[in-house]
PDB file of C-alpha atoms in Angstrom:
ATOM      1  CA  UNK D 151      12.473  15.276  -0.175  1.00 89.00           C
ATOM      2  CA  UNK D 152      11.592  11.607  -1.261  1.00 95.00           C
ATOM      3  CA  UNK D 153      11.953  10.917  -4.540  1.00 97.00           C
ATOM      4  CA  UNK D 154       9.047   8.484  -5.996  1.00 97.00           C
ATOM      5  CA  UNK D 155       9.251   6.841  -9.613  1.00 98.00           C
ATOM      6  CA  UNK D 156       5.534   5.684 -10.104  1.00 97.00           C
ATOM      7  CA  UNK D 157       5.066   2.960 -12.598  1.00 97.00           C
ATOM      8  CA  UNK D 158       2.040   2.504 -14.566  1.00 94.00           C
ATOM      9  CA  UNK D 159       1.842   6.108 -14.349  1.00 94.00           C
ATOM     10  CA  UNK D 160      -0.872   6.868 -17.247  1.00 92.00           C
ATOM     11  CA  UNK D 161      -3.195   4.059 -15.272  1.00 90.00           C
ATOM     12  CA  UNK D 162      -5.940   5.363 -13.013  1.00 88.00           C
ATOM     13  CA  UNK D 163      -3.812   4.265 -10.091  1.00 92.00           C
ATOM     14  CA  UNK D 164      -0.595   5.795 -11.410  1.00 94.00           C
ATOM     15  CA  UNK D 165      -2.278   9.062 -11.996  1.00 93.00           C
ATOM     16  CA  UNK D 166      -4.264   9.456  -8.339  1.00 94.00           C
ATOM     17  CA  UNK D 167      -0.862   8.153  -6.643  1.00 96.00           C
ATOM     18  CA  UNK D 168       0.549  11.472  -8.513  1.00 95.00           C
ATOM     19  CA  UNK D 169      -1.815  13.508  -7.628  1.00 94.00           C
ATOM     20  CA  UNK D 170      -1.324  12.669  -4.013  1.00 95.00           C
ATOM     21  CA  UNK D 171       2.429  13.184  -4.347  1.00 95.00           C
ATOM     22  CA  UNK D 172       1.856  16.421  -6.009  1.00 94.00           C
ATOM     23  CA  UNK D 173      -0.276  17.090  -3.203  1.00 95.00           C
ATOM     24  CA  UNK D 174       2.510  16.241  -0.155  1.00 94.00           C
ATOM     25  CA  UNK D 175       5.405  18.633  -0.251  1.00 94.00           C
ATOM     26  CA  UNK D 176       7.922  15.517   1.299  1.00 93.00           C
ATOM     27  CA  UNK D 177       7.091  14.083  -1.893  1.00 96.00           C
ATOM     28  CA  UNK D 178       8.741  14.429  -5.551  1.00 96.00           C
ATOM     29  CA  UNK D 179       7.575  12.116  -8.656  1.00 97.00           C
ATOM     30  CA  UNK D 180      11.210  12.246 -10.643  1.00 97.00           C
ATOM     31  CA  UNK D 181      10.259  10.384 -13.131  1.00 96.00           C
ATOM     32  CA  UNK D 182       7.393   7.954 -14.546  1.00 96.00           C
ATOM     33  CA  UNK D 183       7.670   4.076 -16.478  1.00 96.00           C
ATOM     34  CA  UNK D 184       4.703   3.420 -18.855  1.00 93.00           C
ATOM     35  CA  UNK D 185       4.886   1.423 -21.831  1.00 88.00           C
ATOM     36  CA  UNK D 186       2.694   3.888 -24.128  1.00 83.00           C
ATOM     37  CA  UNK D 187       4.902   6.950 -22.912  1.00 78.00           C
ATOM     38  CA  UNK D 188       3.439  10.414 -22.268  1.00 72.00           C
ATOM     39  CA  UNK D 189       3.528  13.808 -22.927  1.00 68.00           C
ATOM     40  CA  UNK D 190       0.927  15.404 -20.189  1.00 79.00           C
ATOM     41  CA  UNK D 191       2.713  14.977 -17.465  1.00 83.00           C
ATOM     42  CA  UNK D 192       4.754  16.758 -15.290  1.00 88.00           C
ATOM     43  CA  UNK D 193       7.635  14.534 -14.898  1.00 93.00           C
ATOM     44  CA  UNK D 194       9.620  12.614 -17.021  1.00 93.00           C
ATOM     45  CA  UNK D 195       8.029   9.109 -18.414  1.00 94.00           C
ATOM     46  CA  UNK D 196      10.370   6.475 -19.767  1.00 95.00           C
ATOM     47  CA  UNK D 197       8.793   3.540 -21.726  1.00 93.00           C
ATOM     48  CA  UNK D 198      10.929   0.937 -20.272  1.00 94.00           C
ATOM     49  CA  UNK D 199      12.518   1.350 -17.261  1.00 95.00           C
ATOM     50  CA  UNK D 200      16.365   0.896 -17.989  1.00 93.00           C
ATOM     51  CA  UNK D 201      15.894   4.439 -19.637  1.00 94.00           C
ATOM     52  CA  UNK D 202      16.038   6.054 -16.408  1.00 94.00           C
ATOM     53  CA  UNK D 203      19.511   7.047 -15.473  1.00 93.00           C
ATOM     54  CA  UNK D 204      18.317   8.754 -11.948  1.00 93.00           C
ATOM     55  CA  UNK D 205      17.996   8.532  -8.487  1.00 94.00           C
ATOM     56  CA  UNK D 206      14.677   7.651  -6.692  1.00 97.00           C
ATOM     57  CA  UNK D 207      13.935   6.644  -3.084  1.00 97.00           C
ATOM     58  CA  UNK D 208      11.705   3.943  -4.345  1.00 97.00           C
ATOM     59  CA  UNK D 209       9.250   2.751  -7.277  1.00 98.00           C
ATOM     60  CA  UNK D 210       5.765   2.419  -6.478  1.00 98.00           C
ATOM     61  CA  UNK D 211       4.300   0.349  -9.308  1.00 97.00           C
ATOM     62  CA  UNK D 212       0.816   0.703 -10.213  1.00 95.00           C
ATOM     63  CA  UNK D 213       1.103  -1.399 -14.441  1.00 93.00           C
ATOM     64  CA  UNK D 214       0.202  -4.771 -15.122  1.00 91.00           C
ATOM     65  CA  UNK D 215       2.199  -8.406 -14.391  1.00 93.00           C
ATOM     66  CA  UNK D 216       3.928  -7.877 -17.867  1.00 94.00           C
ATOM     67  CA  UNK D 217       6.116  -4.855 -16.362  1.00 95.00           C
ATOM     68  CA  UNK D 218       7.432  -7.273 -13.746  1.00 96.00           C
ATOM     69  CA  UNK D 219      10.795  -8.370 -15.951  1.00 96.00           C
ATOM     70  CA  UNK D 220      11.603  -4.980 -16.270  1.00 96.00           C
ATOM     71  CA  UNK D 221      11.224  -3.764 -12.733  1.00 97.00           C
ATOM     72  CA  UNK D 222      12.665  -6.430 -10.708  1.00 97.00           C
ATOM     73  CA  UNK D 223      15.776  -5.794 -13.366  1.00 97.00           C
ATOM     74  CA  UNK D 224      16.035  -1.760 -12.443  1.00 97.00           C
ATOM     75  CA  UNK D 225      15.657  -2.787  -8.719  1.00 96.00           C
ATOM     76  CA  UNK D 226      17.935  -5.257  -9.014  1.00 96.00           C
ATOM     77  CA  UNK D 227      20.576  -3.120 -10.595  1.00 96.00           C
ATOM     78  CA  UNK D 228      20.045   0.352  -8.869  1.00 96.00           C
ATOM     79  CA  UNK D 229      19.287  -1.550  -5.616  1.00 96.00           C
ATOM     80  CA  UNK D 230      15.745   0.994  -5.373  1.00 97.00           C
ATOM     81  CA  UNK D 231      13.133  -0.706  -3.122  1.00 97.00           C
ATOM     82  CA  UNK D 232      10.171  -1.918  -5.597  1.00 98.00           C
ATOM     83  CA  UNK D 233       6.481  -1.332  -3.608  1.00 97.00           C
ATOM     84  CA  UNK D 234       4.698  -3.259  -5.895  1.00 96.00           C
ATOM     85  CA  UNK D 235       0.794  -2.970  -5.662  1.00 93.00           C
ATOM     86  CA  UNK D 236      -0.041  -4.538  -8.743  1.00 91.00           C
ATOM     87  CA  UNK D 237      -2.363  -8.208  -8.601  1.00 83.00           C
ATOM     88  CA  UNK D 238      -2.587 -10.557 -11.029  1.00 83.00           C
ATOM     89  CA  UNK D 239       0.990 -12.405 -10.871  1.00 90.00           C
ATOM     90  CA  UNK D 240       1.375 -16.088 -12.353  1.00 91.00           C
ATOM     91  CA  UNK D 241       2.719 -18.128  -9.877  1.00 92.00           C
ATOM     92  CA  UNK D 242       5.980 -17.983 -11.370  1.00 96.00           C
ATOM     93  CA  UNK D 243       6.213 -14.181 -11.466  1.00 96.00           C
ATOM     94  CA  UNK D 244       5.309 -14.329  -7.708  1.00 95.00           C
ATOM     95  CA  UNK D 245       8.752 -16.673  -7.439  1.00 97.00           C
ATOM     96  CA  UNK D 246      10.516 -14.470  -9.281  1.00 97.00           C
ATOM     97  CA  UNK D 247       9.635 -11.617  -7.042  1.00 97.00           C
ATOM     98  CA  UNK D 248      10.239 -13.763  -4.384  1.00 96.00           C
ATOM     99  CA  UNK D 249      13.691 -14.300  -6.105  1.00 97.00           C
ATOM    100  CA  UNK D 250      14.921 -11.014  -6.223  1.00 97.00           C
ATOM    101  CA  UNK D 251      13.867 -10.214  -2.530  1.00 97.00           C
ATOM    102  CA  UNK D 252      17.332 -11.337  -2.486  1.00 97.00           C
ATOM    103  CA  UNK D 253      19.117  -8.799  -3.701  1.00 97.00           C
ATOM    104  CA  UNK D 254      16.728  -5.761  -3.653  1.00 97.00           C
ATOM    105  CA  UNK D 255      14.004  -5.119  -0.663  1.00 97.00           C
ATOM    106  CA  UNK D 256      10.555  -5.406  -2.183  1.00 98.00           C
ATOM    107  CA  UNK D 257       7.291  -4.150  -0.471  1.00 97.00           C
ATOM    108  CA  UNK D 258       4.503  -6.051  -2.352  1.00 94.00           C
ATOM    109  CA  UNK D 259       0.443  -6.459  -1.288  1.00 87.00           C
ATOM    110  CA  UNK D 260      -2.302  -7.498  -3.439  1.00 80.00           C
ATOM    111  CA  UNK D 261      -4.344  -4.668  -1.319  1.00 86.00           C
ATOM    112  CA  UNK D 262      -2.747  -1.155  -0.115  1.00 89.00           C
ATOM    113  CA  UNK D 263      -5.495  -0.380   1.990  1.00 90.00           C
ATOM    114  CA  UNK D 264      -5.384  -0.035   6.578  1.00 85.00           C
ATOM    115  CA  UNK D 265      -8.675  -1.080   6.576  1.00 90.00           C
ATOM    116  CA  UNK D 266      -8.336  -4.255   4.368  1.00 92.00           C
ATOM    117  CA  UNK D 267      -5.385  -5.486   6.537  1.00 87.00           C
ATOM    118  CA  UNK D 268      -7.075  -5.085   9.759  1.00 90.00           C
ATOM    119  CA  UNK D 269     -10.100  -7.376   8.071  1.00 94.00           C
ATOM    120  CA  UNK D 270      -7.425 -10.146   7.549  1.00 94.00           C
ATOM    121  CA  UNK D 271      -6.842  -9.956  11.474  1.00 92.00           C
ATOM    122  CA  UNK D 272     -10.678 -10.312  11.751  1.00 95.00           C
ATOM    123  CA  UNK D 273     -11.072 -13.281   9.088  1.00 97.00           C
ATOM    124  CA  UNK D 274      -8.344 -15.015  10.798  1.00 96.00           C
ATOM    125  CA  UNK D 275     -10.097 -14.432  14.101  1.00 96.00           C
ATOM    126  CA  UNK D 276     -13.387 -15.741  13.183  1.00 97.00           C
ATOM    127  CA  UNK D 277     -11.880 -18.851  11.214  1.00 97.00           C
ATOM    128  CA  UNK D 278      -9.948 -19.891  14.051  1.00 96.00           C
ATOM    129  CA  UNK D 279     -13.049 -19.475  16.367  1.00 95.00           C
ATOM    130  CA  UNK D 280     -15.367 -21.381  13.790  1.00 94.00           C
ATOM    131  CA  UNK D 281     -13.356 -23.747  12.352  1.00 80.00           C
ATOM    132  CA  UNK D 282     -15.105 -26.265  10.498  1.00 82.00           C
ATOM    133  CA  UNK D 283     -18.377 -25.556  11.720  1.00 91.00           C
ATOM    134  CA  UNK D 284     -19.199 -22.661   9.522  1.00 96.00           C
ATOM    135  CA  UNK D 285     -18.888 -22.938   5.601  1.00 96.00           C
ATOM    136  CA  UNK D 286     -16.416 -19.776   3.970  1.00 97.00           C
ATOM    137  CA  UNK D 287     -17.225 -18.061   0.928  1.00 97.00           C
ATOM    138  CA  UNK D 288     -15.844 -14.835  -0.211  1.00 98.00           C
ATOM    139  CA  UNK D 289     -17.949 -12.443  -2.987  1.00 98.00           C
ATOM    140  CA  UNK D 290     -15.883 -10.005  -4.301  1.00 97.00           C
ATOM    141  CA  UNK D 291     -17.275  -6.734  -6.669  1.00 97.00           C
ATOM    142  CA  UNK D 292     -15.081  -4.610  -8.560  1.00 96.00           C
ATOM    143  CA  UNK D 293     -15.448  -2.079 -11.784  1.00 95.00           C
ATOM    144  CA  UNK D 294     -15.777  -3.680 -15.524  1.00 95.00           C
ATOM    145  CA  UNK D 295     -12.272  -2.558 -16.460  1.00 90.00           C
ATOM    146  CA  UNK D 296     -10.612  -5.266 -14.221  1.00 90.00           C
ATOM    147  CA  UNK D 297      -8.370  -7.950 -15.546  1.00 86.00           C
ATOM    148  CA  UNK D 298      -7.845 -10.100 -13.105  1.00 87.00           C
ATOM    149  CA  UNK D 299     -10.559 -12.468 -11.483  1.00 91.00           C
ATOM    150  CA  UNK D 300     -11.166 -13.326  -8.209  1.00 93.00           C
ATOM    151  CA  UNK D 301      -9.356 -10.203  -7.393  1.00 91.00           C
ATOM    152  CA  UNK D 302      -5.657 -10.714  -5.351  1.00 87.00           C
ATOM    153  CA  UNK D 303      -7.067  -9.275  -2.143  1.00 91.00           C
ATOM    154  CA  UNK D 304     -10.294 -12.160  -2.401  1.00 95.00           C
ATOM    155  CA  UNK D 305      -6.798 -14.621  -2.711  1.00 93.00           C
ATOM    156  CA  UNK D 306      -5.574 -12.995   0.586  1.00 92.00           C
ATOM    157  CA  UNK D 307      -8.700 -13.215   2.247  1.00 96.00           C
ATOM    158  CA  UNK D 308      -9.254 -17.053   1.420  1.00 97.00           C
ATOM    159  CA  UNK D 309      -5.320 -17.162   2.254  1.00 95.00           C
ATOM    160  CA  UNK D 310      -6.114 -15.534   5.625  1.00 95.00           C
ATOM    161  CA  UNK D 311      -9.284 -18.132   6.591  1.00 97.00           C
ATOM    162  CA  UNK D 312      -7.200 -21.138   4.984  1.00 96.00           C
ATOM    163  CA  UNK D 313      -4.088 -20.338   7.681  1.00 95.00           C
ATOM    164  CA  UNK D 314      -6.237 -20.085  10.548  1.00 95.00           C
ATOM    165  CA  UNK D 315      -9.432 -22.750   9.862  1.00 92.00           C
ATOM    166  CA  UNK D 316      -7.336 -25.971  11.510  1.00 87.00           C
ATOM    167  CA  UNK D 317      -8.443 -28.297   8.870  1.00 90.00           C
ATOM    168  CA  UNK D 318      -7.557 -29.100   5.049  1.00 92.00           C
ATOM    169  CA  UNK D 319      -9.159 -26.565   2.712  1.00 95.00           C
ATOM    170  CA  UNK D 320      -9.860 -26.093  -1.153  1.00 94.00           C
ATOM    171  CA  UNK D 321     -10.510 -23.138  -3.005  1.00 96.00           C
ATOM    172  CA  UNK D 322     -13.615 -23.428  -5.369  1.00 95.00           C
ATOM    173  CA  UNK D 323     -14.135 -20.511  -7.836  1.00 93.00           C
ATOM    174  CA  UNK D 324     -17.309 -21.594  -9.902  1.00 82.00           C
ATOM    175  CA  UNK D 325     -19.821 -23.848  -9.217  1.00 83.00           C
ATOM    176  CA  UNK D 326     -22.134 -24.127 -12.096  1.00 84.00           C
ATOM    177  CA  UNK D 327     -20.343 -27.833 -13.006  1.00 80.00           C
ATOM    178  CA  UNK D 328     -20.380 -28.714 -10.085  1.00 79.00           C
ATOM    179  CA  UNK D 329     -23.305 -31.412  -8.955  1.00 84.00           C
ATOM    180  CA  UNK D 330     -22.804 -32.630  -5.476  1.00 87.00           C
ATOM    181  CA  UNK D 331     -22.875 -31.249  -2.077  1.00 90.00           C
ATOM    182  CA  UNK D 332     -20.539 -28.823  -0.482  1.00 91.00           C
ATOM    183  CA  UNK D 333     -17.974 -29.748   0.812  1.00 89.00           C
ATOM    184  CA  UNK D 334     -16.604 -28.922   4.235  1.00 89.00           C
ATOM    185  CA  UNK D 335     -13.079 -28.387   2.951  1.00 92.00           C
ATOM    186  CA  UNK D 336     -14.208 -25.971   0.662  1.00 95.00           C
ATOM    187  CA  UNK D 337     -13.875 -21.778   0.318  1.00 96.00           C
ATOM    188  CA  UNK D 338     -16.007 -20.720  -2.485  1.00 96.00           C
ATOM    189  CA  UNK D 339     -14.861 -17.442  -4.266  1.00 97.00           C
ATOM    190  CA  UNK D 340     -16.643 -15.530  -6.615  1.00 96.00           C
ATOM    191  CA  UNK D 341     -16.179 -12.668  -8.625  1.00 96.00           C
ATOM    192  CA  UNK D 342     -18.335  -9.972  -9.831  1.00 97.00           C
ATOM    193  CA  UNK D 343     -17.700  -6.784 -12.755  1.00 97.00           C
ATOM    194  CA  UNK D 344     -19.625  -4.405 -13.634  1.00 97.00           C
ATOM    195  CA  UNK D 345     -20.347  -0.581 -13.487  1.00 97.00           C
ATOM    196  CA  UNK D 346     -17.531   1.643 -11.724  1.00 95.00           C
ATOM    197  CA  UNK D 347     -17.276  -0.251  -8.514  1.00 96.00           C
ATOM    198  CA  UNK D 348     -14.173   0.682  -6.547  1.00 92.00           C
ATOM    199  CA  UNK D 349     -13.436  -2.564  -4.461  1.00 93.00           C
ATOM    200  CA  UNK D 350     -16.173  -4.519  -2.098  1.00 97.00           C
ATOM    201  CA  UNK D 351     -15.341  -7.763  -0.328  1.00 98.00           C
ATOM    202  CA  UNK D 352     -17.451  -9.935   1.480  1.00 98.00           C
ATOM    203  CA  UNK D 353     -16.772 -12.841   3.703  1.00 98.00           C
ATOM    204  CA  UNK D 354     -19.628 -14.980   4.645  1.00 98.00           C
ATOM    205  CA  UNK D 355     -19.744 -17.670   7.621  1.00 98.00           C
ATOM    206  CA  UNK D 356     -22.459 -20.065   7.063  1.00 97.00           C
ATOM    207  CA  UNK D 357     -23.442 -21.859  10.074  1.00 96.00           C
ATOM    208  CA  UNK D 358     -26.559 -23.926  11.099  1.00 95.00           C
ATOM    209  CA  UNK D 359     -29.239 -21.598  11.524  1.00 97.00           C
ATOM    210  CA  UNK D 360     -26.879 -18.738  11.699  1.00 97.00           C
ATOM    211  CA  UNK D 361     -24.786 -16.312   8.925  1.00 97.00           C
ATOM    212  CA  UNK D 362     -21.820 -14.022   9.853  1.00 97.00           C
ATOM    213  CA  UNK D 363     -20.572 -11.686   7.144  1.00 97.00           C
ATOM    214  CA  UNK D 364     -17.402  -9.121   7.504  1.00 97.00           C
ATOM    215  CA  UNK D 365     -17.382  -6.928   4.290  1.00 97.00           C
ATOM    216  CA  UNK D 366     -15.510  -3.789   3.287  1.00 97.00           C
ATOM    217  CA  UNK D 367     -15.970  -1.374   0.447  1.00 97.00           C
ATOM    218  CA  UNK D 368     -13.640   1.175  -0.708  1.00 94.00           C
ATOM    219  CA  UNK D 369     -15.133   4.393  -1.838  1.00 93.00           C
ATOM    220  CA  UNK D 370     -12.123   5.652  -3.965  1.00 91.00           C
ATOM    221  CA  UNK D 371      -8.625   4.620  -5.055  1.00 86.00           C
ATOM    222  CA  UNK D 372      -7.239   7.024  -3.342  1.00 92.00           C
ATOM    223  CA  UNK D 373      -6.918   4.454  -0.167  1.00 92.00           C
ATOM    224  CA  UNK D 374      -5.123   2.245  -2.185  1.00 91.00           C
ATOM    225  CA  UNK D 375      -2.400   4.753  -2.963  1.00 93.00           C
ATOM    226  CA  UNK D 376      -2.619   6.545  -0.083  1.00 93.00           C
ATOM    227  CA  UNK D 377      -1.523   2.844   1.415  1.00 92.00           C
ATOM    228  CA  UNK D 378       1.050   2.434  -1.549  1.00 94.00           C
ATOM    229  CA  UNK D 379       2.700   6.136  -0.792  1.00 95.00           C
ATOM    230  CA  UNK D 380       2.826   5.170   2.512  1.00 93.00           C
ATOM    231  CA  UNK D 381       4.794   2.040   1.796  1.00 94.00           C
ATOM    232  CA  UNK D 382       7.028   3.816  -0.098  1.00 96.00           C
ATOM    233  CA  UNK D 383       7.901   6.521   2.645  1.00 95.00           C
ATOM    234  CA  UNK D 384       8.605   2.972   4.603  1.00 94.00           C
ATOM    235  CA  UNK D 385      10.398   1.572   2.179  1.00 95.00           C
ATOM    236  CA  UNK D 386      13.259   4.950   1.397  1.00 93.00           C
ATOM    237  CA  UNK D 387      14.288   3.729   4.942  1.00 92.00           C
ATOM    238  CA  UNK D 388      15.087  -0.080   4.338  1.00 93.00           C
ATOM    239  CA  UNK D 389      18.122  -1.258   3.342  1.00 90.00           C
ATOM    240  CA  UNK D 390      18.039  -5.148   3.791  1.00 96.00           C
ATOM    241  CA  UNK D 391      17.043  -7.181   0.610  1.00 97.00           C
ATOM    242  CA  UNK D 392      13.941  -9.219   1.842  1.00 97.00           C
ATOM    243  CA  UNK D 393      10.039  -9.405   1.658  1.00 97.00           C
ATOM    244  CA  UNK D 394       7.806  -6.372   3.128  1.00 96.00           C
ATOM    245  CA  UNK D 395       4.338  -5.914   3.833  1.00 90.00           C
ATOM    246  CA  UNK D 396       1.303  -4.244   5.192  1.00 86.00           C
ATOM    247  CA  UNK D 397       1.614  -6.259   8.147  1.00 79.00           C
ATOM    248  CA  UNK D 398       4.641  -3.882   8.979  1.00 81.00           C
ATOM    249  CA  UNK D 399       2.633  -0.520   8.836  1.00 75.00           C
ATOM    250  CA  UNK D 400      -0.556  -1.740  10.532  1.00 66.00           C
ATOM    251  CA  UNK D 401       1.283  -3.150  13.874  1.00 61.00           C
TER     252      UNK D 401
END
């Protein structure tokens, strides 16, 4: 039986990741982190992690970038793998995850999904093919309660284009200063809330006198922790401190 600590586990991700563990019968949620507590659920929740005086195969962590102190510190000091799905990092918090990869192995992906990972092949693909003939922009759509804009999988995409272009890039996010050309260098990114959109991504290659787009749209949340359970049956395996992804599960 794997035993799962979920994170965020009042969220709308923590609860459909517990419902699909409630679901699996390899699967047991021993316990729950959320800052506001609970007292309708069927597993312990602790409001900061370093209540939990358990066991647990490994933490999949559905919160928000200010729970990252306190779960790289349980990691760190029970040695549990950390799948951490949640977007939105500072720069510095992604070096301090990066940091404790050191000590404590740490499965972390702004986007849980299969399908979203085998578009990053594709992007790459077509950018390589393209190059700097074709102008890049990405349009992603997500539901009004999102925090975070342009969305960390958008940031992967543009990552994935950047990596495989073969020429200099810059990421441009609005353009209603802006009052000269495009430029070549540039991958626009844009960012759109509203309603109770799941997750839709767009990438668009602009040619001369010819438009390529590769888009995917997620239909529920349950892909996304479907993906993140997934990692976590990975990760109860793994041992070695270091950096894991979805590159690992898609191969």
């Amino acid at each position: 039986m794997l035993k799962i600590i979920i994170s965020g586990c009042n969220g709308h991700m923590g609860r459909v990741v517990a419902d699909l563990c409630a679901a699996d019968p390899q699967v047991e949620v021993v316990a729950g982190f959320d800052v506001m507590g609970s007292t309708d659920r069927e597993f312990p929740v602790f409001s900061s992690p370093d209540q939990f005086k358990g066991q647990a195969d490994a933490v999949i962590d559905f919160s928000s970038p200010a729970a990252l102190d306190g779960l790289l510190a349980f990691g760190k000091a029970t040695k549990t793998p950390l799948v951490l799905a949640t977007t939105g990092y500072s720069p510095e918090q992604v070096a301090q995850v990066g940091a404790a990869a050191l000590e404590v192995p740490i499965f972390r992906s702004a986007n849980m999904s299969l399908g979203i990972n085998v578009l990053l092949e594709l992007v790459k693909k077509a950018a390589s093919i393209l190059g700097d003939s074709y102008d890049i922009e990405i349009v992603e759509r997500h539901h009004r309660r999102k925090v975070d804009a342009p969305s960390g999988t958008a940031l992967m995409i543009a990552d994935a284009a950047a990596s495989a272009c073969g020429h200099e890039t810059e990421y441009v996010f609005e353009r209603h200063s802006v009052r000269h050309p495009r430029d070549k260098k540039e991958i626009g990114i844009s960012a759109v809330r509203g309603g109770t959109i799941v997750g839709e991504h767009e990438i668009i290659f602009a040619g001369h006198d010819e438009v390529m787009e590769i888009k995917h749209t997620a239909l529920s949340r349950e892909i996304f922790a479907q993906g993140a359970l997934e990692a976590a049956k990975f990760m109860a395996a793994v041992t070695a401190p270091g950096m894991y992804d979805m590159s690992m599960l898609v191969k």
